[in-house]
């Protein structure tokens, strides 16, 4: 199964709290990275970003076409090339605010990205909001 054919994620199939996502060092300083985590159901696709001294995560799914991944063919770092405060859908061009996931403009029709609660402990990113630690 290719990344493009992988079932879409939603918060109902989120990995269990405490599931390790990655090391903070695995994340680019500018841009995001996709992680596909196993769950009891379908795999869970998420994007993780460094932003303003913290870690943010969203489900990797555009709101225009029922969750189409924002990175077609695994290309790009998710950020708009002229404005790194915006996440850009590589399929439809919809724009979302990096800091909040809210729809900024385009074919997201005012609907924001689904946030994924994460926390950092000892340089590692985990699912859930056990402890919030700045980096």
mmCIF file of C-alpha atoms in Angstrom:
data_model
loop_
_atom_site.group_PDB
_atom_site.id
_atom_site.type_symbol
_atom_site.label_atom_id
_atom_site.label_comp_id
_atom_site.label_asym_id
_atom_site.label_seq_id
_atom_site.Cartn_x
_atom_site.Cartn_y
_atom_site.Cartn_z
ATOM 1 C CA UNK A 1 0.000 0.000 0.000
ATOM 2 C CA UNK A 2 1.434 3.379 -0.970
ATOM 3 C CA UNK A 3 1.247 6.437 1.252
ATOM 4 C CA UNK A 4 -1.335 7.917 -1.135
ATOM 5 C CA UNK A 5 -3.596 4.847 -0.779
ATOM 6 C CA UNK A 6 -3.384 4.717 3.011
ATOM 7 C CA UNK A 7 -6.719 5.187 4.825
ATOM 8 C CA UNK A 8 -7.361 8.637 6.238
ATOM 9 C CA UNK A 9 -6.957 9.409 9.930
ATOM 10 C CA UNK A 10 -9.338 10.884 12.446
ATOM 11 C CA UNK A 11 -9.225 11.457 16.181
ATOM 12 C CA UNK A 12 -11.212 8.278 16.847
ATOM 13 C CA UNK A 13 -8.273 6.100 15.816
ATOM 14 C CA UNK A 14 -5.593 8.151 17.572
ATOM 15 C CA UNK A 15 -2.685 6.186 19.057
ATOM 16 C CA UNK A 16 -2.770 5.595 22.803
ATOM 17 C CA UNK A 17 -1.535 8.288 25.175
ATOM 18 C CA UNK A 18 2.170 7.877 25.758
ATOM 19 C CA UNK A 19 2.898 6.483 22.281
ATOM 20 C CA UNK A 20 6.297 7.762 21.138
ATOM 21 C CA UNK A 21 6.141 9.773 17.905
ATOM 22 C CA UNK A 22 9.749 10.861 17.369
ATOM 23 C CA UNK A 23 12.736 12.627 18.855
ATOM 24 C CA UNK A 24 12.570 16.433 18.762
ATOM 25 C CA UNK A 25 15.895 16.249 16.892
ATOM 26 C CA UNK A 26 14.096 14.356 14.077
ATOM 27 C CA UNK A 27 12.012 17.445 13.278
ATOM 28 C CA UNK A 28 13.211 20.088 10.819
ATOM 29 C CA UNK A 29 13.819 23.546 12.255
ATOM 30 C CA UNK A 30 11.505 24.994 9.615
ATOM 31 C CA UNK A 31 8.667 22.880 8.313
ATOM 32 C CA UNK A 32 6.915 19.768 9.400
ATOM 33 C CA UNK A 33 7.338 16.063 9.111
ATOM 34 C CA UNK A 34 4.756 13.339 8.622
ATOM 35 C CA UNK A 35 4.592 10.338 10.928
ATOM 36 C CA UNK A 36 2.387 7.309 10.325
ATOM 37 C CA UNK A 37 1.708 5.457 13.555
ATOM 38 C CA UNK A 38 0.075 2.062 13.968
ATOM 39 C CA UNK A 39 -3.176 1.860 15.906
ATOM 40 C CA UNK A 40 -5.711 -0.866 16.634
ATOM 41 C CA UNK A 41 -7.524 0.266 13.468
ATOM 42 C CA UNK A 42 -6.101 1.966 10.426
ATOM 43 C CA UNK A 43 -2.682 3.704 10.553
ATOM 44 C CA UNK A 44 -2.713 7.239 11.996
ATOM 45 C CA UNK A 45 -1.212 9.969 9.789
ATOM 46 C CA UNK A 46 -0.018 13.107 11.545
ATOM 47 C CA UNK A 47 2.204 16.144 10.910
ATOM 48 C CA UNK A 48 4.525 17.423 13.628
ATOM 49 C CA UNK A 49 6.088 20.910 13.667
ATOM 50 C CA UNK A 50 8.484 22.972 15.758
ATOM 51 C CA UNK A 51 6.916 26.383 16.316
ATOM 52 C CA UNK A 52 7.669 29.241 18.707
ATOM 53 C CA UNK A 53 9.553 27.067 21.189
ATOM 54 C CA UNK A 54 7.030 24.241 21.317
ATOM 55 C CA UNK A 55 5.835 21.230 19.344
ATOM 56 C CA UNK A 56 2.526 21.259 17.432
ATOM 57 C CA UNK A 57 0.828 18.312 15.758
ATOM 58 C CA UNK A 58 -2.139 17.935 13.432
ATOM 59 C CA UNK A 59 -3.808 15.087 11.586
ATOM 60 C CA UNK A 60 -2.410 15.039 8.057
ATOM 61 C CA UNK A 61 -5.719 15.606 6.303
ATOM 62 C CA UNK A 62 -7.031 18.542 4.285
ATOM 63 C CA UNK A 63 -10.590 19.582 5.106
ATOM 64 C CA UNK A 64 -11.514 20.110 1.440
ATOM 65 C CA UNK A 65 -11.649 16.490 0.261
ATOM 66 C CA UNK A 66 -12.486 14.593 3.453
ATOM 67 C CA UNK A 67 -8.951 14.429 4.761
ATOM 68 C CA UNK A 68 -6.824 14.118 1.615
ATOM 69 C CA UNK A 69 -3.191 14.195 2.847
ATOM 70 C CA UNK A 70 -1.596 17.631 2.534
ATOM 71 C CA UNK A 71 1.613 16.161 1.093
ATOM 72 C CA UNK A 72 0.845 14.431 -2.203
ATOM 73 C CA UNK A 73 3.505 11.886 -3.114
ATOM 74 C CA UNK A 74 5.300 12.673 0.184
ATOM 75 C CA UNK A 75 6.628 15.958 -1.215
ATOM 76 C CA UNK A 76 7.279 19.190 0.671
ATOM 77 C CA UNK A 77 7.593 20.224 4.271
ATOM 78 C CA UNK A 78 3.949 21.409 4.559
ATOM 79 C CA UNK A 79 4.748 25.135 4.923
ATOM 80 C CA UNK A 80 3.784 27.787 2.386
ATOM 81 C CA UNK A 81 6.938 28.714 0.412
ATOM 82 C CA UNK A 82 6.450 32.480 0.935
ATOM 83 C CA UNK A 83 4.960 32.458 4.450
ATOM 84 C CA UNK A 84 6.251 29.917 6.967
ATOM 85 C CA UNK A 85 3.410 30.775 9.376
ATOM 86 C CA UNK A 86 1.020 28.917 7.068
ATOM 87 C CA UNK A 87 0.570 25.211 6.355
ATOM 88 C CA UNK A 88 -0.257 24.654 2.679
ATOM 89 C CA UNK A 89 -2.205 21.773 1.171
ATOM 90 C CA UNK A 90 -0.123 20.545 -1.760
ATOM 91 C CA UNK A 91 -3.263 19.231 -3.489
ATOM 92 C CA UNK A 92 -5.776 22.097 -3.254
ATOM 93 C CA UNK A 93 -3.687 25.049 -2.066
ATOM 94 C CA UNK A 94 -5.800 25.547 1.076
ATOM 95 C CA UNK A 95 -3.916 27.452 3.791
ATOM 96 C CA UNK A 96 -4.010 26.855 7.542
ATOM 97 C CA UNK A 97 -2.414 28.866 10.353
ATOM 98 C CA UNK A 98 0.534 26.886 11.741
ATOM 99 C CA UNK A 99 0.022 28.183 15.295
ATOM 100 C CA UNK A 100 -3.644 27.136 15.537
ATOM 101 C CA UNK A 101 -4.548 24.911 12.577
ATOM 102 C CA UNK A 102 -7.370 27.330 11.702
ATOM 103 C CA UNK A 103 -8.318 27.778 8.038
ATOM 104 C CA UNK A 104 -6.607 30.879 6.664
ATOM 105 C CA UNK A 105 -7.950 30.803 3.103
ATOM 106 C CA UNK A 106 -8.762 28.586 0.179
ATOM 107 C CA UNK A 107 -10.770 25.430 -0.162
ATOM 108 C CA UNK A 108 -10.795 24.590 3.548
ATOM 109 C CA UNK A 109 -14.054 26.559 3.734
ATOM 110 C CA UNK A 110 -13.383 27.907 7.223
ATOM 111 C CA UNK A 111 -12.733 24.486 8.781
ATOM 112 C CA UNK A 112 -9.398 24.052 10.570
ATOM 113 C CA UNK A 113 -7.064 21.102 10.901
ATOM 114 C CA UNK A 114 -7.615 18.587 13.688
ATOM 115 C CA UNK A 115 -4.980 19.058 16.380
ATOM 116 C CA UNK A 116 -3.262 16.083 17.952
ATOM 117 C CA UNK A 117 -2.289 16.550 21.621
ATOM 118 C CA UNK A 118 1.411 15.877 22.156
ATOM 119 C CA UNK A 119 3.978 16.530 24.855
ATOM 120 C CA UNK A 120 7.767 16.479 25.050
ATOM 121 C CA UNK A 121 9.694 14.529 27.670
ATOM 122 C CA UNK A 122 13.474 14.185 27.683
ATOM 123 C CA UNK A 123 13.757 15.274 24.050
ATOM 124 C CA UNK A 124 11.089 12.855 22.799
ATOM 125 C CA UNK A 125 7.601 13.655 21.447
ATOM 126 C CA UNK A 126 4.706 11.559 22.775
ATOM 127 C CA UNK A 127 0.949 11.424 22.131
ATOM 128 C CA UNK A 128 -1.119 13.023 24.904
ATOM 129 C CA UNK A 129 -0.958 16.030 27.170
ATOM 130 C CA UNK A 130 0.681 14.499 30.250
ATOM 131 C CA UNK A 131 3.225 17.283 30.610
ATOM 132 C CA UNK A 132 3.757 20.379 28.487
ATOM 133 C CA UNK A 133 7.416 21.238 28.105
ATOM 134 C CA UNK A 134 8.885 23.965 25.909
ATOM 135 C CA UNK A 135 11.949 23.251 23.815
#
